[in-house]
C-alpha atoms as a PDB file:
ATOM      1  CA  MET A   1      -0.129  -0.007   0.328  1.00  0.00           C
ATOM      2  CA  PHE A   2       1.406   3.241  -0.922  1.00  0.00           C
ATOM      3  CA  GLN A   3       0.344   6.418   1.201  1.00  0.00           C
ATOM      4  CA  ALA A   4       1.428   9.692   0.002  1.00  0.00           C
ATOM      5  CA  HIS A   5       2.221  12.149   2.996  1.00  0.00           C
ATOM      6  CA  LEU A   6       4.038  15.412   1.213  1.00  0.00           C
ATOM      7  CA  LEU A   7       4.493  17.173  -1.820  1.00  0.00           C
ATOM      8  CA  TYR A   8       7.979  18.814  -2.546  1.00  0.00           C
ATOM      9  CA  LYS A   9       9.614  20.531  -5.301  1.00  0.00           C
ATOM     10  CA  LYS A  10      11.905  19.559  -7.496  1.00  0.00           C
ATOM     11  CA  GLY A  11      15.619  18.797  -6.317  1.00  0.00           C
ATOM     12  CA  ALA A  12      14.422  18.637  -1.956  1.00  0.00           C
ATOM     13  CA  LYS A  13      15.518  15.861   0.701  1.00  0.00           C
ATOM     14  CA  PRO A  14      12.331  15.614   2.106  1.00  0.00           C
ATOM     15  CA  PHE A  15      13.185  13.845   5.405  1.00  0.00           C
ATOM     16  CA  GLY A  16      16.662  12.845   4.787  1.00  0.00           C
ATOM     17  CA  PHE A  17      14.811   9.817   5.243  1.00  0.00           C
ATOM     18  CA  PRO A  18      16.975   7.862   2.395  1.00  0.00           C
ATOM     19  CA  PHE A  19      13.991   4.828   2.403  1.00  0.00           C
ATOM     20  CA  ALA A  20      11.665   6.989   1.004  1.00  0.00           C
ATOM     21  CA  LYS A  21      10.993   6.921  -2.660  1.00  0.00           C
ATOM     22  CA  VAL A  22      10.252  10.583  -5.157  1.00  0.00           C
ATOM     23  CA  THR A  23       8.398  10.548  -7.310  1.00  0.00           C
ATOM     24  CA  ILE A  24       8.324  13.134 -10.170  1.00  0.00           C
ATOM     25  CA  GLY A  25       4.415  13.665 -10.545  1.00  0.00           C
ATOM     26  CA  PRO A  26       1.555  14.970 -13.277  1.00  0.00           C
ATOM     27  CA  GLU A  27       2.382  18.878 -12.938  1.00  0.00           C
ATOM     28  CA  PRO A  28       6.326  20.573 -13.773  1.00  0.00           C
ATOM     29  CA  GLY A  29       8.128  20.964 -10.645  1.00  0.00           C
ATOM     30  CA  VAL A  30       6.436  19.086  -8.152  1.00  0.00           C
ATOM     31  CA  VAL A  31       7.144  15.766  -7.362  1.00  0.00           C
ATOM     32  CA  TYR A  32       5.051  13.223  -4.707  1.00  0.00           C
ATOM     33  CA  LEU A  33       6.808  11.622  -1.322  1.00  0.00           C
ATOM     34  CA  TYR A  34       5.752   8.233  -0.664  1.00  0.00           C
ATOM     35  CA  ASN A  35       7.631   5.856   1.735  1.00  0.00           C
ATOM     36  CA  HIS A  36       7.101   2.296   0.934  1.00  0.00           C
ATOM     37  CA  LEU A  37       9.532   0.912   4.117  1.00  0.00           C
ATOM     38  CA  LEU A  38       8.282   2.732   7.109  1.00  0.00           C
ATOM     39  CA  ASN A  39       5.460   5.162   8.706  1.00  0.00           C
ATOM     40  CA  MET A  40       6.272   7.341  11.219  1.00  0.00           C
ATOM     41  CA  PRO A  41       4.141   5.220  13.746  1.00  0.00           C
ATOM     42  CA  ASP A  42       6.412   2.772  13.419  1.00  0.00           C
ATOM     43  CA  LEU A  43       9.421   5.251  13.364  1.00  0.00           C
ATOM     44  CA  LEU A  44       8.348   5.867  16.792  1.00  0.00           C
ATOM     45  CA  ARG A  45       8.539   1.916  18.258  1.00  0.00           C
ATOM     46  CA  LEU A  46      11.891   1.034  16.713  1.00  0.00           C
ATOM     47  CA  ARG A  47      13.771   4.096  18.807  1.00  0.00           C
ATOM     48  CA  ARG A  48      11.838   3.639  21.779  1.00  0.00           C
ATOM     49  CA  PHE A  49      12.753  -0.416  21.595  1.00  0.00           C
ATOM     50  CA  SER A  50      16.947   0.658  20.910  1.00  0.00           C
ATOM     51  CA  LEU A  51      16.742   3.132  23.361  1.00  0.00           C
ATOM     52  CA  PHE A  52      15.064   0.315  26.070  1.00  0.00           C
ATOM     53  CA  PHE A  53      17.591  -2.378  24.997  1.00  0.00           C
ATOM     54  CA  ALA A  54      20.648   0.324  25.164  1.00  0.00           C
ATOM     55  CA  VAL A  55      18.929   1.355  29.140  1.00  0.00           C
ATOM     56  CA  ALA A  56      18.345  -3.104  29.388  1.00  0.00           C
ATOM     57  CA  LEU A  57      22.418  -3.476  28.980  1.00  0.00           C
ATOM     58  CA  LEU A  58      23.702  -0.944  30.800  1.00  0.00           C
ATOM     59  CA  GLY A  59      21.970  -2.788  33.760  1.00  0.00           C
ATOM     60  CA  VAL A  60      23.374  -5.888  32.829  1.00  0.00           C
ATOM     61  CA  LEU A  61      27.282  -4.462  33.078  1.00  0.00           C
ATOM     62  CA  LEU A  62      26.502  -2.206  36.473  1.00  0.00           C
ATOM     63  CA  LEU A  63      25.236  -5.500  38.196  1.00  0.00           C
ATOM     64  CA  ALA A  64      27.736  -7.682  36.494  1.00  0.00           C
ATOM     65  CA  ALA A  65      30.629  -5.211  37.754  1.00  0.00           C
ATOM     66  CA  PRO A  66      30.648  -5.767  42.152  1.00  0.00           C
ATOM     67  CA  SER A  67      31.088 -10.004  40.798  1.00  0.00           C
ATOM     68  CA  ALA A  68      33.644  -9.147  38.493  1.00  0.00           C
ATOM     69  CA  HIS A  69      35.230  -7.274  40.842  1.00  0.00           C
ATOM     70  CA  ALA A  70      35.153  -9.531  43.658  1.00  0.00           C
ATOM     71  CA  GLN A  71      36.214 -12.424  42.018  1.00  0.00           C
ATOM     72  CA  GLY A  72      39.226 -10.658  40.958  1.00  0.00           C
ATOM     73  CA  LYS A  73      40.004  -9.500  44.711  1.00  0.00           C
ATOM     74  CA  ARG A  74      42.007 -11.961  46.615  1.00  0.00           C
ATOM     75  CA  LYS A  75      42.019 -13.181  50.180  1.00  0.00           C
ATOM     76  CA  VAL A  76      43.729 -11.646  53.193  1.00  0.00           C
ATOM     77  CA  ILE A  77      45.851 -14.726  54.556  1.00  0.00           C
ATOM     78  CA  GLN A  78      48.193 -14.363  58.953  1.00  0.00           C
ATOM     79  CA  PHE A  79      50.457 -15.781  57.717  1.00  0.00           C
ATOM     80  CA  THR A  80      52.928 -16.909  60.898  1.00  0.00           C
ATOM     81  CA  GLY A  81      55.566 -19.106  61.686  1.00  0.00           C
ATOM     82  CA  ILE A  82      59.121 -20.121  62.696  1.00  0.00           C
ATOM     83  CA  VAL A  83      62.774 -20.032  61.180  1.00  0.00           C
ATOM     84  CA  ALA A  84      64.414 -22.509  62.177  1.00  0.00           C
ATOM     85  CA  SER A  85      67.848 -23.506  61.502  1.00  0.00           C
ATOM     86  CA  GLY A  86      68.329 -27.142  59.305  1.00  0.00           C
ATOM     87  CA  ASP A  87      67.312 -30.132  61.253  1.00  0.00           C
ATOM     88  CA  SER A  88      68.663 -28.553  65.330  1.00  0.00           C
ATOM     89  CA  LEU A  89      65.243 -26.975  64.750  1.00  0.00           C
ATOM     90  CA  LEU A  90      66.748 -23.973  67.113  1.00  0.00           C
ATOM     91  CA  GLY A  91      65.327 -20.310  66.039  1.00  0.00           C
ATOM     92  CA  VAL A  92      67.560 -18.466  63.624  1.00  0.00           C
ATOM     93  CA  PRO A  93      66.846 -14.056  64.727  1.00  0.00           C
ATOM     94  CA  GLY A  94      66.684 -11.285  62.937  1.00  0.00           C
ATOM     95  CA  ALA A  95      65.269 -13.532  59.010  1.00  0.00           C
ATOM     96  CA  THR A  96      64.265 -11.391  56.780  1.00  0.00           C
ATOM     97  CA  ILE A  97      60.497 -12.467  55.658  1.00  0.00           C
ATOM     98  CA  TYR A  98      58.856 -10.112  52.605  1.00  0.00           C
ATOM     99  CA  VAL A  99      57.262 -10.074  49.839  1.00  0.00           C
ATOM    100  CA  PRO A 100      58.929  -9.398  46.672  1.00  0.00           C
ATOM    101  CA  LYS A 101      56.392  -7.613  44.251  1.00  0.00           C
ATOM    102  CA  ALA A 102      54.541  -6.048  47.208  1.00  0.00           C
ATOM    103  CA  GLY A 103      57.704  -4.567  48.989  1.00  0.00           C
ATOM    104  CA  ARG A 104      56.285  -5.364  52.085  1.00  0.00           C
ATOM    105  CA  GLY A 105      57.553  -7.675  55.005  1.00  0.00           C
ATOM    106  CA  THR A 106      58.985  -8.596  57.924  1.00  0.00           C
ATOM    107  CA  SER A 107      61.600 -10.302  59.961  1.00  0.00           C
ATOM    108  CA  SER A 108      61.755 -13.276  62.989  1.00  0.00           C
ATOM    109  CA  ASN A 109      62.044 -12.353  66.298  1.00  0.00           C
ATOM    110  CA  ALA A 110      65.044 -13.641  68.937  1.00  0.00           C
ATOM    111  CA  TYR A 111      63.371 -16.901  68.801  1.00  0.00           C
ATOM    112  CA  GLY A 112      62.046 -16.593  65.202  1.00  0.00           C
ATOM    113  CA  TYR A 113      59.200 -16.728  65.004  1.00  0.00           C
ATOM    114  CA  PHE A 114      57.207 -13.847  62.414  1.00  0.00           C
ATOM    115  CA  SER A 115      53.794 -12.706  61.342  1.00  0.00           C
ATOM    116  CA  MET A 116      52.873 -11.482  59.105  1.00  0.00           C
ATOM    117  CA  ALA A 117      49.952 -10.841  56.233  1.00  0.00           C
ATOM    118  CA  VAL A 118      49.897 -11.569  53.178  1.00  0.00           C
ATOM    119  CA  LEU A 119      47.850 -11.983  50.085  1.00  0.00           C
ATOM    120  CA  ALA A 120      46.939 -15.066  48.184  1.00  0.00           C
ATOM    121  CA  GLY A 121      48.986 -16.565  45.617  1.00  0.00           C
ATOM    122  CA  ASP A 122      51.871 -14.250  46.903  1.00  0.00           C
ATOM    123  CA  SER A 123      55.290 -16.451  46.523  1.00  0.00           C
ATOM    124  CA  ILE A 124      56.681 -15.269  50.404  1.00  0.00           C
ATOM    125  CA  VAL A 125      60.797 -14.887  50.396  1.00  0.00           C
ATOM    126  CA  ILE A 126      63.069 -16.291  53.630  1.00  0.00           C
ATOM    127  CA  ARG A 127      66.463 -14.946  53.479  1.00  0.00           C
ATOM    128  CA  SER A 128      68.967 -15.069  56.577  1.00  0.00           C
ATOM    129  CA  LEU A 129      73.740 -14.475  56.972  1.00  0.00           C
ATOM    130  CA  GLY A 130      74.358 -17.467  56.036  1.00  0.00           C
ATOM    131  CA  TYR A 131      71.555 -19.506  54.863  1.00  0.00           C
ATOM    132  CA  ALA A 132      70.110 -20.114  51.811  1.00  0.00           C
ATOM    133  CA  ASN A 133      67.066 -18.747  50.521  1.00  0.00           C
ATOM    134  CA  GLN A 134      64.245 -19.965  49.997  1.00  0.00           C
ATOM    135  CA  THR A 135      60.406 -18.980  48.644  1.00  0.00           C
ATOM    136  CA  ILE A 136      56.993 -19.983  49.791  1.00  0.00           C
ATOM    137  CA  VAL A 137      53.857 -19.732  47.453  1.00  0.00           C
ATOM    138  CA  ILE A 138      50.850 -19.105  49.558  1.00  0.00           C
ATOM    139  CA  PRO A 139      48.160 -21.239  47.344  1.00  0.00           C
ATOM    140  CA  PRO A 140      45.311 -19.129  44.928  1.00  0.00           C
ATOM    141  CA  ASP A 141      42.762 -21.640  46.292  1.00  0.00           C
ATOM    142  CA  PHE A 142      43.559 -21.174  49.694  1.00  0.00           C
ATOM    143  CA  GLN A 143      39.982 -20.453  51.966  1.00  0.00           C
ATOM    144  CA  ARG A 144      41.557 -20.803  55.242  1.00  0.00           C
ATOM    145  CA  GLN A 145      42.748 -16.598  56.803  1.00  0.00           C
ATOM    146  CA  SER A 146      45.889 -17.886  58.797  1.00  0.00           C
ATOM    147  CA  TYR A 147      48.764 -20.338  57.228  1.00  0.00           C
ATOM    148  CA  SER A 148      51.229 -21.484  59.730  1.00  0.00           C
ATOM    149  CA  VAL A 149      54.471 -23.414  58.531  1.00  0.00           C
ATOM    150  CA  ILE A 150      57.638 -24.221  60.405  1.00  0.00           C
ATOM    151  CA  ILE A 151      61.184 -22.674  57.907  1.00  0.00           C
ATOM    152  CA  GLN A 152      64.192 -24.972  57.886  1.00  0.00           C
ATOM    153  CA  LEU A 153      66.876 -23.112  56.431  1.00  0.00           C
ATOM    154  CA  GLN A 154      69.671 -25.252  55.185  1.00  0.00           C
ATOM    155  CA  GLU A 155      73.159 -23.606  55.901  1.00  0.00           C
ATOM    156  CA  ASP A 156      75.216 -21.767  53.332  1.00  0.00           C
ATOM    157  CA  ALA A 157      78.789 -20.389  53.643  1.00  0.00           C
ATOM    158  CA  THR A 158      80.056 -17.445  51.555  1.00  0.00           C
ATOM    159  CA  MET A 159      83.736 -17.269  51.299  1.00  0.00           C
ATOM    160  CA  LEU A 160      83.944 -13.744  50.287  1.00  0.00           C
ATOM    161  CA  GLY A 161      87.064 -12.174  49.105  1.00  0.00           C
ATOM    162  CA  GLU A 162      89.825 -10.471  50.681  1.00  0.00           C
ATOM    163  CA  VAL A 163      89.351  -6.240  51.193  1.00  0.00           C
ATOM    164  CA  ARG A 164      92.650  -4.220  51.730  1.00  0.00           C
ATOM    165  CA  VAL A 165      91.391  -0.666  53.093  1.00  0.00           C
ATOM    166  CA  PHE A 166      93.696   2.031  52.279  1.00  0.00           C
ATOM    167  CA  PRO A 167      93.778   5.854  54.475  1.00  0.00           C
ATOM    168  CA  TYR A 168      94.751   7.137  50.494  1.00  0.00           C
ATOM    169  CA  THR A 169      91.672   6.739  48.008  1.00  0.00           C
ATOM    170  CA  THR A 170      94.592   6.979  45.123  1.00  0.00           C
ATOM    171  CA  GLU A 171      97.408   5.757  43.890  1.00  0.00           C
ATOM    172  CA  ARG A 172      98.645   9.775  43.699  1.00  0.00           C
ATOM    173  CA  ASP A 173      97.926  10.078  47.471  1.00  0.00           C
ATOM    174  CA  PHE A 174      99.345   7.654  48.210  1.00  0.00           C
ATOM    175  CA  LYS A 175     102.946   8.168  46.820  1.00  0.00           C
ATOM    176  CA  LYS A 176     102.451  12.168  47.960  1.00  0.00           C
ATOM    177  CA  ALA A 177     102.354  11.010  51.696  1.00  0.00           C
ATOM    178  CA  PHE A 178     104.845   8.944  51.279  1.00  0.00           C
ATOM    179  CA  LEU A 179     107.547  11.471  50.051  1.00  0.00           C
ATOM    180  CA  ALA A 180     106.023  13.499  53.051  1.00  0.00           C
ATOM    181  CA  LEU A 181     107.079  11.352  55.132  1.00  0.00           C
ATOM    182  CA  ARG A 182     109.516  12.278  57.989  1.00  0.00           C
ATOM    183  CA  LEU A 183     111.962   9.758  59.336  1.00  0.00           C
ATOM    184  CA  PRO A 184     112.290  10.614  63.707  1.00  0.00           C
ATOM    185  CA  THR A 185     115.528  11.625  63.907  1.00  0.00           C
ATOM    186  CA  GLU A 186     118.586  10.379  66.127  1.00  0.00           C
ATOM    187  CA  LYS A 187     117.154  12.479  68.597  1.00  0.00           C
ATOM    188  CA  GLY A 188     113.879  10.516  68.917  1.00  0.00           C
ATOM    189  CA  THR A 189     110.611  11.838  69.460  1.00  0.00           C
ATOM    190  CA  ALA A 190     108.884  13.865  71.419  1.00  0.00           C
ATOM    191  CA  ALA A 191     107.275  11.162  72.856  1.00  0.00           C
ATOM    192  CA  ALA A 192     110.488   8.956  73.281  1.00  0.00           C
ATOM    193  CA  ASP A 193     111.768  12.641  75.334  1.00  0.00           C
ATOM    194  CA  ASN A 194     108.753  12.555  77.775  1.00  0.00           C
ATOM    195  CA  LEU A 195     109.370   9.101  79.065  1.00  0.00           C
ATOM    196  CA  ASN A 196     113.443  10.163  79.804  1.00  0.00           C
ATOM    197  CA  GLU A 197     114.237   8.034  82.748  1.00  0.00           C
ATOM    198  CA  GLN A 198     115.557  11.356  84.370  1.00  0.00           C
ATOM    199  CA  LEU A 199     112.842  13.069  83.477  1.00  0.00           C
ATOM    200  CA  MET A 200     110.659  10.218  84.601  1.00  0.00           C
ATOM    201  CA  ARG A 201     112.053  10.146  88.583  1.00  0.00           C
ATOM    202  CA  ARG A 202     112.605  14.362  89.240  1.00  0.00           C
ATOM    203  CA  ILE A 203     108.969  14.137  88.300  1.00  0.00           C
ATOM    204  CA  PHE A 204     107.152  10.893  90.864  1.00  0.00           C
ATOM    205  CA  ASN A 205     110.077  13.137  93.328  1.00  0.00           C
ATOM    206  CA  SER A 206     108.063  16.111  93.023  1.00  0.00           C
ATOM    207  CA  GLN A 207     104.337  14.741  92.945  1.00  0.00           C
ATOM    208  CA  PRO A 208     102.774  15.620  96.187  1.00  0.00           C
ATOM    209  CA  MET A 209     100.643  12.407  97.203  1.00  0.00           C
ATOM    210  CA  GLY A 210      97.149  12.058  96.239  1.00  0.00           C
ATOM    211  CA  PRO A 211      94.285   9.646  97.711  1.00  0.00           C
ATOM    212  CA  THR A 212      95.436   6.207  97.406  1.00  0.00           C
ATOM    213  CA  ALA A 213      98.641   6.853  99.169  1.00  0.00           C
ATOM    214  CA  ASN A 214      97.689   9.066 101.567  1.00  0.00           C
ATOM    215  CA  PHE A 215      95.042   6.709 101.949  1.00  0.00           C
ATOM    216  CA  ARG A 216      97.723   3.906 102.445  1.00  0.00           C
ATOM    217  CA  GLN A 217      99.754   5.526 104.424  1.00  0.00           C
ATOM    218  CA  THR A 218      96.948   6.154 107.400  1.00  0.00           C
ATOM    219  CA  MET A 219      96.153   2.463 106.768  1.00  0.00           C
ATOM    220  CA  GLN A 220      99.955   1.297 107.413  1.00  0.00           C
ATOM    221  CA  GLN A 221     100.065   3.879 110.819  1.00  0.00           C
ATOM    222  CA  GLN A 222      96.997   2.077 111.826  1.00  0.00           C
ATOM    223  CA  GLN A 223      98.049  -0.751 111.971  1.00  0.00           C
ATOM    224  CA  LEU A 224     102.000  -0.740 113.230  1.00  0.00           C
ATOM    225  CA  GLU A 225      99.556   1.315 116.056  1.00  0.00           C
ATOM    226  CA  TYR A 226      97.075  -1.858 116.665  1.00  0.00           C
ATOM    227  CA  ASP A 227     100.752  -4.252 116.714  1.00  0.00           C
ATOM    228  CA  ARG A 228     102.380  -2.380 118.901  1.00  0.00           C
ATOM    229  CA  ARG A 229      99.494  -2.541 121.458  1.00  0.00           C
ATOM    230  CA  GLN A 230      99.478  -6.052 121.422  1.00  0.00           C
ATOM    231  CA  GLY A 231     103.249  -6.294 122.252  1.00  0.00           C
ATOM    232  CA  MET A 232     103.771  -8.255 118.069  1.00  0.00           C
ATOM    233  CA  GLY A 233     104.996  -5.094 116.927  1.00  0.00           C
ATOM    234  CA  PRO A 234     108.172  -2.984 117.300  1.00  0.00           C
ATOM    235  CA  SER A 235     108.673  -0.473 120.560  1.00  0.00           C
ATOM    236  CA  GLN A 236     111.443   1.117 121.365  1.00  0.00           C
ATOM    237  CA  TYR A 237     111.654  -1.503 123.978  1.00  0.00           C
ATOM    238  CA  SER A 238     111.654  -3.933 121.463  1.00  0.00           C
ATOM    239  CA  ASN A 239     114.746  -2.866 120.014  1.00  0.00           C
ATOM    240  CA  ASN A 240     116.793  -2.238 122.884  1.00  0.00           C
ATOM    241  CA  PRO A 241     118.494  -5.816 123.751  1.00  0.00           C
ATOM    242  CA  LEU A 242     119.223  -4.200 126.944  1.00  0.00           C
ATOM    243  CA  LEU A 243     115.904  -3.949 127.974  1.00  0.00           C
ATOM    244  CA  ASN A 244     114.372  -7.170 125.792  1.00  0.00           C
ATOM    245  CA  PRO A 245     114.588 -10.064 128.666  1.00  0.00           C
ATOM    246  CA  PHE A 246     114.422 -12.640 125.300  1.00  0.00           C
ATOM    247  CA  SER A 247     118.394 -11.117 125.246  1.00  0.00           C
ATOM    248  CA  TRP A 248     118.930 -11.724 128.670  1.00  0.00           C
ATOM    249  CA  LEU A 249     117.510 -15.273 128.908  1.00  0.00           C
ATOM    250  CA  GLN A 250     119.807 -15.784 125.285  1.00  0.00           C
ATOM    251  CA  LEU A 251     123.247 -14.401 127.132  1.00  0.00           C
ATOM    252  CA  ILE A 252     122.688 -16.807 130.305  1.00  0.00           C
ATOM    253  CA  GLN A 253     122.258 -19.817 128.205  1.00  0.00           C
ATOM    254  CA  GLN A 254     125.552 -18.221 126.500  1.00  0.00           C
ATOM    255  CA  VAL A 255     128.133 -18.454 129.109  1.00  0.00           C
ATOM    256  CA  LYS A 256     127.053 -21.861 130.535  1.00  0.00           C
ATOM    257  CA  LYS A 257     127.594 -23.432 127.193  1.00  0.00           C
ATOM    258  CA  GLY A 258     131.160 -21.887 127.326  1.00  0.00           C
ATOM    259  CA  GLU A 259     130.443 -19.568 124.676  1.00  0.00           C
ATOM    260  CA  PHE A 260     132.887 -16.675 125.248  1.00  0.00           C
ATOM    261  CA  LYS A 261     135.619 -19.076 127.650  1.00  0.00           C
ATOM    262  CA  LYS A 262     136.370 -20.525 124.182  1.00  0.00           C
ATOM    263  CA  LYS A 263     136.134 -17.540 121.958  1.00  0.00           C
ATOM    264  CA  ASP A 264     138.856 -16.513 124.634  1.00  0.00           C
ATOM    265  CA  ASN A 265     141.063 -19.713 124.317  1.00  0.00           C
ATOM    266  CA  ASP A 266     141.288 -19.241 120.669  1.00  0.00           C
ATOM    267  CA  ASP A 267     142.623 -16.099 120.798  1.00  0.00           C
END
């Protein structure tokens, strides 16, 4: 069924619709516009359907976004354990436990214990001086909230090369310092002159008594006085042989034995 809508002059564009057909009418310069495919109500229905489809698609995307974000978010797990030395199970203090990709980590305490938060699927590296490195991977589908392990590090002794430390940065500085070196003279250095024996004796004799020497002298005097009172120390009576009874006893015994007569005969 063909239905004429409007009349247009020749060369005009009717509504810009590509599906419209223009036919020359009986009058010169006048054309008739016919719609072969759609009329105006059908066009409005098409636009409404397109708008409804776009709104529905946007709603589906908004509902699917949280679920997709939840699927991509990894679970937080509390990673704990003890770092031990080989088969001895002795704790290794100061061991480093870190996640290289995330840049976070911790260290073991004096007993080798550690605790840190990680994500499911993380690769954790354990390092300590004198031991080989170890790597532990948390399973991506791990469902529990904590993950505990006992890590046994194997000894890995590394021999370091010899390092010599010199006080000069370059060889040129060393040569300059060597050429400017002054050898000690025959008289010796100032430190050697200060250790001269005669100078040390003169300084020693001119120095007054210090607190230590005064205390020692006081203690010696008190001990000497105590010995004198007890009759064991030297006194004015014990130093004089004429006032010493033991000296008189020894003299009498010598006279009885005739020691002095023998000396007279010998003379």
